[in-house]
PDB file of C-alpha atoms in Angstrom:
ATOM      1  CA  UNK A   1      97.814  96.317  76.861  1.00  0.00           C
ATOM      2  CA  UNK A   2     101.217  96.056  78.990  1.00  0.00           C
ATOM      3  CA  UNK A   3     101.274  96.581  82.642  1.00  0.00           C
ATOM      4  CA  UNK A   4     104.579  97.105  84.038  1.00  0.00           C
ATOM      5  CA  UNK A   5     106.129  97.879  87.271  1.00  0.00           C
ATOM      6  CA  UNK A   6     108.267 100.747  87.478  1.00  0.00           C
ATOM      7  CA  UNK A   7     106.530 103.877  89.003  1.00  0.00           C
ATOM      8  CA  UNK A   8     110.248 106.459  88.626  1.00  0.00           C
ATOM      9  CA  UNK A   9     108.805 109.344  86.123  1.00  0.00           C
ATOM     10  CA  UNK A  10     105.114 107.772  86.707  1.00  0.00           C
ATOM     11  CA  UNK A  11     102.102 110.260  86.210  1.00  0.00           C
ATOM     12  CA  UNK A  12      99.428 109.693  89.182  1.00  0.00           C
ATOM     13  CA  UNK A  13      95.848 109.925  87.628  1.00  0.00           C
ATOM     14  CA  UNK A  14      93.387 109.549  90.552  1.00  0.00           C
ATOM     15  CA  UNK A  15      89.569 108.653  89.907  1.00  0.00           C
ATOM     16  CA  UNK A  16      86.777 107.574  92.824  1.00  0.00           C
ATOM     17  CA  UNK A  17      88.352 104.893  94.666  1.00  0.00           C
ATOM     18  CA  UNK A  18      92.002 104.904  93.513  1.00  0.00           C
ATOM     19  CA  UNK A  19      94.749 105.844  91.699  1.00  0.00           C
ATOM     20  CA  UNK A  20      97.335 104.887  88.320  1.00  0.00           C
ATOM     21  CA  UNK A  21     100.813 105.235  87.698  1.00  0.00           C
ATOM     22  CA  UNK A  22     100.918 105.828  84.119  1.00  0.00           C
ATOM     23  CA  UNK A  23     104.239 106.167  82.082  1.00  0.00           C
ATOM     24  CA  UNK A  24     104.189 107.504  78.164  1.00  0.00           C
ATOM     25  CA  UNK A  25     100.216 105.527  78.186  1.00  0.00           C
ATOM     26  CA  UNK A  26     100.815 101.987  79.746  1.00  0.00           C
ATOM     27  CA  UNK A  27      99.499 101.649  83.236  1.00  0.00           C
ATOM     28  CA  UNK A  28     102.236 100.523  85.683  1.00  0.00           C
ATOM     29  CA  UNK A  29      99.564  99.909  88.620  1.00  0.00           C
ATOM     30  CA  UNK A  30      96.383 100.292  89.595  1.00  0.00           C
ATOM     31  CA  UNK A  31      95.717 101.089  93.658  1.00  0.00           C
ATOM     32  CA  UNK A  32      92.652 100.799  95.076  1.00  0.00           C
ATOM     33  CA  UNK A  33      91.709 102.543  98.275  1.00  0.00           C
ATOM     34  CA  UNK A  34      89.610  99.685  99.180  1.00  0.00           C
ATOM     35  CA  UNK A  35      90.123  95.910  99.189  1.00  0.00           C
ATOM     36  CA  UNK A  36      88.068  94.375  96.328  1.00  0.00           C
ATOM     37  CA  UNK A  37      88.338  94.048  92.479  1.00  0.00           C
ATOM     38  CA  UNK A  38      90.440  95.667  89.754  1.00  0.00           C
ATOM     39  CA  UNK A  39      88.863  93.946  87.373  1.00  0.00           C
ATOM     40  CA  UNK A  40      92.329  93.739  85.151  1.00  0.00           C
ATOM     41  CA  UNK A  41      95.233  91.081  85.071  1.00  0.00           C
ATOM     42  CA  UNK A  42      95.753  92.281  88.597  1.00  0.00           C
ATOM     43  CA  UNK A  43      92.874  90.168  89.597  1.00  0.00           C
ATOM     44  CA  UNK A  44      94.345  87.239  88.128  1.00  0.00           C
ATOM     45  CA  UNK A  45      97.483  87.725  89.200  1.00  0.00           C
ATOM     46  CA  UNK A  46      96.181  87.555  92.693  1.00  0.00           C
ATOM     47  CA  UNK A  47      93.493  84.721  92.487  1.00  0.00           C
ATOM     48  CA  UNK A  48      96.266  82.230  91.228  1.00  0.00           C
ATOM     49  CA  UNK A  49      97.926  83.033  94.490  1.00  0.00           C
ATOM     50  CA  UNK A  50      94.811  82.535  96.231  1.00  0.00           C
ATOM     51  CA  UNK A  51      94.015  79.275  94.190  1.00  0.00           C
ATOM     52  CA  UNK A  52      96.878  77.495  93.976  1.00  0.00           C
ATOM     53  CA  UNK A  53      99.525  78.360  96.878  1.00  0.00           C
ATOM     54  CA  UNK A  54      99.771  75.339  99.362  1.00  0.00           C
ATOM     55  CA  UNK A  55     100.625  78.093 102.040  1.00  0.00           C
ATOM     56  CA  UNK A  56     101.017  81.263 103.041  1.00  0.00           C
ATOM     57  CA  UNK A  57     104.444  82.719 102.667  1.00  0.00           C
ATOM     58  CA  UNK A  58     104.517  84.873  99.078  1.00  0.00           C
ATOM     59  CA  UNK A  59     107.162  86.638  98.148  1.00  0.00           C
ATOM     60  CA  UNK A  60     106.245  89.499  95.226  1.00  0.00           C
ATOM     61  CA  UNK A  61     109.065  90.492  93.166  1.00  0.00           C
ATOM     62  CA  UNK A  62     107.840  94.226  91.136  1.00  0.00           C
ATOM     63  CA  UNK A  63     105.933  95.800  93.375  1.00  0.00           C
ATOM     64  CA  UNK A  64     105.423  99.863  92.352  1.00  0.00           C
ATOM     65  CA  UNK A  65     102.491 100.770  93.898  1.00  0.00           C
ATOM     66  CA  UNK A  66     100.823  97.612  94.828  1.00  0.00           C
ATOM     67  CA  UNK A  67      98.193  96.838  93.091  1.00  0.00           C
ATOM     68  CA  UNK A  68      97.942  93.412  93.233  1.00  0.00           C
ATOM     69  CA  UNK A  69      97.180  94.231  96.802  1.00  0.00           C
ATOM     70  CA  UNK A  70      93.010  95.054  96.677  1.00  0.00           C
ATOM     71  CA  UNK A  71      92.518  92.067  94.969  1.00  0.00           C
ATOM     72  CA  UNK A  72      94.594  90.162  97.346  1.00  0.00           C
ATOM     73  CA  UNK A  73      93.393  91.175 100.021  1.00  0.00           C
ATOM     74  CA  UNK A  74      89.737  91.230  99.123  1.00  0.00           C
ATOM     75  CA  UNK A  75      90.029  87.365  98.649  1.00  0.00           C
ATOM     76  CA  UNK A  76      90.464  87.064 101.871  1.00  0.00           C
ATOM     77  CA  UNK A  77      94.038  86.401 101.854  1.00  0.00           C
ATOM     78  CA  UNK A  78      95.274  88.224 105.401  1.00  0.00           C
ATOM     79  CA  UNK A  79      98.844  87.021 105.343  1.00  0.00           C
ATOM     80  CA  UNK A  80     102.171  89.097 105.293  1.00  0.00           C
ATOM     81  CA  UNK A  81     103.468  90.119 101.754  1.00  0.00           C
ATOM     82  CA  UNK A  82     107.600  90.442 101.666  1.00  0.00           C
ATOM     83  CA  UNK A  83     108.127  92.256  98.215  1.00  0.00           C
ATOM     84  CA  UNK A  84     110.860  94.109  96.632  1.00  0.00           C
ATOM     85  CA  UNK A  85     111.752  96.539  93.833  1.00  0.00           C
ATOM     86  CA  UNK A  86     114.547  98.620  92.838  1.00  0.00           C
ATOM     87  CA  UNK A  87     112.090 101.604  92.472  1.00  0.00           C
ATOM     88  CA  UNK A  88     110.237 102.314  95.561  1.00  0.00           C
ATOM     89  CA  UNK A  89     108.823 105.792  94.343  1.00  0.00           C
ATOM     90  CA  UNK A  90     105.661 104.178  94.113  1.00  0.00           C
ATOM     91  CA  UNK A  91     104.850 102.895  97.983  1.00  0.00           C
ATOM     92  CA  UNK A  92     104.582 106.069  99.200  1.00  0.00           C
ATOM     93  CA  UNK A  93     101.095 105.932  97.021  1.00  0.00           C
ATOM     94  CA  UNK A  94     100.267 102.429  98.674  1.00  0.00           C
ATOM     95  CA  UNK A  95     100.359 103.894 101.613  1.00  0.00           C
ATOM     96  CA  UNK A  96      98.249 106.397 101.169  1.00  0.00           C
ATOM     97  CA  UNK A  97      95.656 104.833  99.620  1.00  0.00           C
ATOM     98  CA  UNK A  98      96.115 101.002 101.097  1.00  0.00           C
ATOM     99  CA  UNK A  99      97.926 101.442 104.439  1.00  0.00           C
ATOM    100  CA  UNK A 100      94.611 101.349 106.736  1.00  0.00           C
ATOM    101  CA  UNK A 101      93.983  97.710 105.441  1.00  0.00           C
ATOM    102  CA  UNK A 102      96.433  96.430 103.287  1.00  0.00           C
ATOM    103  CA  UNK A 103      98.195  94.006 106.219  1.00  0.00           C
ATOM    104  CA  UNK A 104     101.481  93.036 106.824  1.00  0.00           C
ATOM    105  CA  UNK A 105     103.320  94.639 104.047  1.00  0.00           C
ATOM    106  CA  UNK A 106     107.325  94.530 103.531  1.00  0.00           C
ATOM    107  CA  UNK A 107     108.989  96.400 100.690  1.00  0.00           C
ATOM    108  CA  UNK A 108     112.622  95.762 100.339  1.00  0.00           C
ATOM    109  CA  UNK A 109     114.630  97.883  97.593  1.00  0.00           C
ATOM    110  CA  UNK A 110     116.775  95.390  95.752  1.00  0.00           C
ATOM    111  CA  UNK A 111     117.629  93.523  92.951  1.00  0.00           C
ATOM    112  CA  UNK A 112     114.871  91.021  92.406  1.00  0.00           C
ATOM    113  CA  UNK A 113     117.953  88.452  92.064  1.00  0.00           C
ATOM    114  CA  UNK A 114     120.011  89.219  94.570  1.00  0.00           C
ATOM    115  CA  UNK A 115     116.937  89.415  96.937  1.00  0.00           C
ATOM    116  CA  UNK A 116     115.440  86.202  96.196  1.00  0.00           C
ATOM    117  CA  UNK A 117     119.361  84.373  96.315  1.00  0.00           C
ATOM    118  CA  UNK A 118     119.522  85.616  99.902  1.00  0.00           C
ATOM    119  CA  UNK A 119     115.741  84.240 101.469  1.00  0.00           C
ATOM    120  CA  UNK A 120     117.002  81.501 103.410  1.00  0.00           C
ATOM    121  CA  UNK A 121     113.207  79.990 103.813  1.00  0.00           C
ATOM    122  CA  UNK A 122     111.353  78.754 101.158  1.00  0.00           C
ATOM    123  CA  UNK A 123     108.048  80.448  99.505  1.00  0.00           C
ATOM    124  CA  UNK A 124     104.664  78.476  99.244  1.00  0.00           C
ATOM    125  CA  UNK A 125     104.182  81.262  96.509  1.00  0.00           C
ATOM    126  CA  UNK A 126     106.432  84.044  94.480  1.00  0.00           C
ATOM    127  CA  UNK A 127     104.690  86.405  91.782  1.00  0.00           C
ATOM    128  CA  UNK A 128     106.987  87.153  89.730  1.00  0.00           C
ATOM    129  CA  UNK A 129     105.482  90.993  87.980  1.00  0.00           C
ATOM    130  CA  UNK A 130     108.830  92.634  87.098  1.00  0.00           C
ATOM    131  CA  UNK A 131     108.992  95.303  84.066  1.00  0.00           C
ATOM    132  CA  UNK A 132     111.089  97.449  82.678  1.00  0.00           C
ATOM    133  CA  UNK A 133     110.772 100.511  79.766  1.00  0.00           C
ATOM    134  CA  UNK A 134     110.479  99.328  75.841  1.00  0.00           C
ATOM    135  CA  UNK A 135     110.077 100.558  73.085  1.00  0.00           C
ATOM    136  CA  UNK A 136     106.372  99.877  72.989  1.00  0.00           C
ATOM    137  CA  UNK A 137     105.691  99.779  76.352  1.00  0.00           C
ATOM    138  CA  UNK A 138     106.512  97.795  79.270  1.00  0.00           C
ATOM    139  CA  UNK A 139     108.848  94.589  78.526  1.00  0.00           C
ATOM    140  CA  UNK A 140     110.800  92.339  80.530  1.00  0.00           C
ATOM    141  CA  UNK A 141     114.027  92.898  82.017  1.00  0.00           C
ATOM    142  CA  UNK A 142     116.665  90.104  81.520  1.00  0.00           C
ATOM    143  CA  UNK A 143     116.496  88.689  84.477  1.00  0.00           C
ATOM    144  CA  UNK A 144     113.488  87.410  84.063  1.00  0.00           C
ATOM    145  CA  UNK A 145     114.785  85.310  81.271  1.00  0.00           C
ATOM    146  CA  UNK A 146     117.629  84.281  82.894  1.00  0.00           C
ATOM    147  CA  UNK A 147     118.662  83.938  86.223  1.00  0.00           C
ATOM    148  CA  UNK A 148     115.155  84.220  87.682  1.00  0.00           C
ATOM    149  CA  UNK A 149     113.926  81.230  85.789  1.00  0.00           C
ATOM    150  CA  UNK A 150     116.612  79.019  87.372  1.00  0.00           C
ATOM    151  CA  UNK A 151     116.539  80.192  91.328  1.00  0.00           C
ATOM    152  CA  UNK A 152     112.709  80.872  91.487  1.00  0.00           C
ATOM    153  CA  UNK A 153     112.236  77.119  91.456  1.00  0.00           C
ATOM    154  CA  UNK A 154     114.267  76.861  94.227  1.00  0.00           C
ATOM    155  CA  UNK A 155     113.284  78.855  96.467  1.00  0.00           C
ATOM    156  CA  UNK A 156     109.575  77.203  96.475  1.00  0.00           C
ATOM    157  CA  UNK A 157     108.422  74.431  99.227  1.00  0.00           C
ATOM    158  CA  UNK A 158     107.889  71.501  97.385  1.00  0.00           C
ATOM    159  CA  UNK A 159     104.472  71.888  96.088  1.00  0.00           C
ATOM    160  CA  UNK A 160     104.706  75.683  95.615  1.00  0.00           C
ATOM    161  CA  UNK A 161     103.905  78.097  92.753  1.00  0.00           C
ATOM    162  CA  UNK A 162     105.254  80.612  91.399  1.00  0.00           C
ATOM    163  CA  UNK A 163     103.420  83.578  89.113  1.00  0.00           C
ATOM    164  CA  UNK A 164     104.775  85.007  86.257  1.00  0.00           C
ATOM    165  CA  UNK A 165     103.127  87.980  84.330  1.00  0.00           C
ATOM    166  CA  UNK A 166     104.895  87.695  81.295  1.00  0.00           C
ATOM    167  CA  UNK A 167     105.177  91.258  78.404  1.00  0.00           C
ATOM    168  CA  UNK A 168     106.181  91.085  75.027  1.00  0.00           C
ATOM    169  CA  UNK A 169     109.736  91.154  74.585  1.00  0.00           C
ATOM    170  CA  UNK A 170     111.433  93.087  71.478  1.00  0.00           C
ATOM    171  CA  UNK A 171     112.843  90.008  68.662  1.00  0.00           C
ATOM    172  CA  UNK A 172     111.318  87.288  70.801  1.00  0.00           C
ATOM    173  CA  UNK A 173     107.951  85.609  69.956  1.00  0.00           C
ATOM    174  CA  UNK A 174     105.460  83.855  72.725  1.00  0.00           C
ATOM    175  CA  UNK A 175     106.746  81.291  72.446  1.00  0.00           C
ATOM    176  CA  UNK A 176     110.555  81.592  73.008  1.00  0.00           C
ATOM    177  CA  UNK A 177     109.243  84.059  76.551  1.00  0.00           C
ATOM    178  CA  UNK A 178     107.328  81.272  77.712  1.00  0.00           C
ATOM    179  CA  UNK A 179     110.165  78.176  77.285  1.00  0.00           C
ATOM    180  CA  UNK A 180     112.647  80.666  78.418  1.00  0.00           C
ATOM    181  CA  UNK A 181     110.620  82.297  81.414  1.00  0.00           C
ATOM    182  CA  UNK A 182     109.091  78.385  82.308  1.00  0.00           C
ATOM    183  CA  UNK A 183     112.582  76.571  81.651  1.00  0.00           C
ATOM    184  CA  UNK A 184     113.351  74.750  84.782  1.00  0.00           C
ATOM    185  CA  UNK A 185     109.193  74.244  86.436  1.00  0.00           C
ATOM    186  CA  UNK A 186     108.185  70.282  85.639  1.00  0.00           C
ATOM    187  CA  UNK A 187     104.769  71.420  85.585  1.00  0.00           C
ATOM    188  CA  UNK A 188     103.554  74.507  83.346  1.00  0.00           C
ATOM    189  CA  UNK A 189     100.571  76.321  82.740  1.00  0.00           C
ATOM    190  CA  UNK A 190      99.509  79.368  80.945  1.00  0.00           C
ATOM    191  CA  UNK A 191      96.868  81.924  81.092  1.00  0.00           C
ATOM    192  CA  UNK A 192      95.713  83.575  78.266  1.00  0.00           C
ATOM    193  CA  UNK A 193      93.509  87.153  78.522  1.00  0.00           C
ATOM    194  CA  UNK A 194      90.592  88.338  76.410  1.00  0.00           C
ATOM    195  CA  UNK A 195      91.382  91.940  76.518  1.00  0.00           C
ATOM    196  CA  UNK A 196      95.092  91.860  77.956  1.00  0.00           C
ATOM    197  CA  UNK A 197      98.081  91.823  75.462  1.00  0.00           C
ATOM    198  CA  UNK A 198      99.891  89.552  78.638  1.00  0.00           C
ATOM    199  CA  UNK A 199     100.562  85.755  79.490  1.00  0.00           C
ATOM    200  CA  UNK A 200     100.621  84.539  82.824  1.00  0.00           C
ATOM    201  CA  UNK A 201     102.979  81.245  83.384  1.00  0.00           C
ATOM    202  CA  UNK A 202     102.022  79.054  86.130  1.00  0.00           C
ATOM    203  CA  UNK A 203     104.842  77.127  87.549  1.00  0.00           C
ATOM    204  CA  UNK A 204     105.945  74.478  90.274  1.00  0.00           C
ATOM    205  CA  UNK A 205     107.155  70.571  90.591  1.00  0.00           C
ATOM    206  CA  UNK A 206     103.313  69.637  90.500  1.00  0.00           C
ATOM    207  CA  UNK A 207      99.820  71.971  89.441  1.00  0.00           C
ATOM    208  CA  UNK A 208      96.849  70.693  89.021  1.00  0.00           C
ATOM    209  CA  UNK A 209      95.156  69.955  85.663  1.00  0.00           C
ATOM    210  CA  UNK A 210      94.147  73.354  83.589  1.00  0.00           C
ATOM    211  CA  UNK A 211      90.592  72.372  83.551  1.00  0.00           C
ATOM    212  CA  UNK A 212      91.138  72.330  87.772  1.00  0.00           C
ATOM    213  CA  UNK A 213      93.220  75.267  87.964  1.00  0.00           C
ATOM    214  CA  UNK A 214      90.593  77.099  85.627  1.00  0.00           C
ATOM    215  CA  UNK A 215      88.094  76.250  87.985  1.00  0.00           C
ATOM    216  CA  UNK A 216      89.581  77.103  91.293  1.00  0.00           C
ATOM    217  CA  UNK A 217      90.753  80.402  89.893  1.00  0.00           C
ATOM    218  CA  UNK A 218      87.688  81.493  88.322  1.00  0.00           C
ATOM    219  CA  UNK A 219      85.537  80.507  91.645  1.00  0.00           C
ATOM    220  CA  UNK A 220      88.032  82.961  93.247  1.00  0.00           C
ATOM    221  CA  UNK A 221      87.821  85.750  90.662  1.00  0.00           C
ATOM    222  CA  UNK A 222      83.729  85.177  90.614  1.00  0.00           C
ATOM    223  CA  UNK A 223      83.762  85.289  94.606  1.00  0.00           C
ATOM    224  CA  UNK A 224      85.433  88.493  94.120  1.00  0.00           C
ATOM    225  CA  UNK A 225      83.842  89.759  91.646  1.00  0.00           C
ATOM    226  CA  UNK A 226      85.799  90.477  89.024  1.00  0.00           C
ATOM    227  CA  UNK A 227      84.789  90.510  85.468  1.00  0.00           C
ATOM    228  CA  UNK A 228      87.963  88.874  84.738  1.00  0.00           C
ATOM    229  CA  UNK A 229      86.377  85.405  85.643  1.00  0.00           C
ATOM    230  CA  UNK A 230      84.965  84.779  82.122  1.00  0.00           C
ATOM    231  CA  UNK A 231      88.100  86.763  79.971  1.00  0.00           C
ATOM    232  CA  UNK A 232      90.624  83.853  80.736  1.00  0.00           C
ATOM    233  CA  UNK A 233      92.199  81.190  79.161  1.00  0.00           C
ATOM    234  CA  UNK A 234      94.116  78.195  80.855  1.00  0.00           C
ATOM    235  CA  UNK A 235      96.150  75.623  79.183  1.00  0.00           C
ATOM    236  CA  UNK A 236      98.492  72.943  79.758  1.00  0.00           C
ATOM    237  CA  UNK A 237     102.082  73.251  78.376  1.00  0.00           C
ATOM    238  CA  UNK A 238     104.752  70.162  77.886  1.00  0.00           C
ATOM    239  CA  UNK A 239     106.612  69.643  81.195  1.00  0.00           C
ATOM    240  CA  UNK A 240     110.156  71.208  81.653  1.00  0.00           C
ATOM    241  CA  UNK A 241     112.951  69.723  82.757  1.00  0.00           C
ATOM    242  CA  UNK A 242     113.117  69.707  87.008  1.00  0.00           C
ATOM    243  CA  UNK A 243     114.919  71.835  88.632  1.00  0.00           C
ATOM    244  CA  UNK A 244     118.133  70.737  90.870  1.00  0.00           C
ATOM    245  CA  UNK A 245     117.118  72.259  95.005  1.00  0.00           C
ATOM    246  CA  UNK A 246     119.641  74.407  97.081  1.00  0.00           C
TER     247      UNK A 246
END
């Protein structure tokens, strides 16, 4: 099941609690009114954050409504977000739903590229959860095959990580999105889901072991509690080449 980030020409679908953006069926977020579980990729997306970030600058590049937010948030994790998308149709929902205790939250609309090219301080953490329209649902756009691979690297403190929710991508396999989207981190990791159709890449000059990073996400997830904790998958990929620092 894809989950993208684009809310233009979104469908809002509320239920108890929250709300969707939902293009042609795939689910683009998932707001909660309430910090706390999703108990999606969302969840995962934001324990790795939680788990693995040495500080506690992130930068989150896709943001449509903000779902990553609840789950964020309902770790425990009270510092500012700087985030930016090129469609910003969806924040108005955020702030709706999220804006009485969602934090320190800055929305920029911009390329993703250009954005990131311009921070002139470093990230302890950058989730990468850009999308764009395919032809079976939410894909990745381009850039995060190249261009993004190359500068995200550099624009972490040493130590750093950065999150990538990775789609299906028309004529590529797994495995060509994962050495193209993880081409320039020396250390790699990769979450696998149970009931999600996604891949989550794990990236930085040094992670810890998977059997450690399993563990210190799925304490976070469980602390949460998120049924996500026992739907995951972490595993150690071959090192990629390092990455030259601007």
């Amino acid at each position: 099941m894809a989950r993208g980030r684009r809310g233009g020409g979104a469908r809002v679908e509320r239920f108890p609690g929250g709300a969707r953006l939902v293009e042609a069926d795939v689910v683009l977020s998932e707001v909660r009114s309430a910090p706390g579980p999703t108990h999606d990729l969302f969840d995962l997306l934001a324990a790795a954050v939680v788990a693995l970030s040495p500080g506690p600058r992130l930068a989150l590049l896709g943001f449509a409504a903000g779902g990553v937010l609840a789950p964020l948030r309902g770790m425990g994790w009270e510092h500012p977000v700087e985030a930016v998308d090129l469609d910003l149709s969806g924040v108005a929902l955020f702030r709706e739903l999220c804006g009485d205790w969602a934090g320190e939250v800055r929305v920029d609309r911009e390329d993703a590229l250009a954005w990131l090219a311009r921070r002139r301080r470093r990230f302890d953490a950058i989730l990468e959860d850009l999308s764009v329209p395919g032809i079976d649902g939410g894909t990745k756009p381009p850039v995060s095959l190249d261009g993004l691979p190359e500068l995200i690297p550099r624009r972490l403190v040493p130590g750093g990580v950065a999150v990538v929710n990775l789609l299906p991508v028309t004529g590529m396999g797994w495995g060509e999105i994962v050495a193209a989207a993880g081409s320039c981190y020396p250390a790699r990791l990769l979450v696998e889901f149970e009931l999600w159709e996604n891949r989550v890449l794990l990236g930085g000059d040094a992670l810890p072991p998977a059997r450690e990073a399993g563990r210190r996400i799925r304490e976070r997830l469980r602390a949460l509690g998120s049924r996500e904790a026992d739907r995951i998958r972490v595993r150690t990929l071959p090192p990629g080449p390092a990455a030259p620092r601007a």
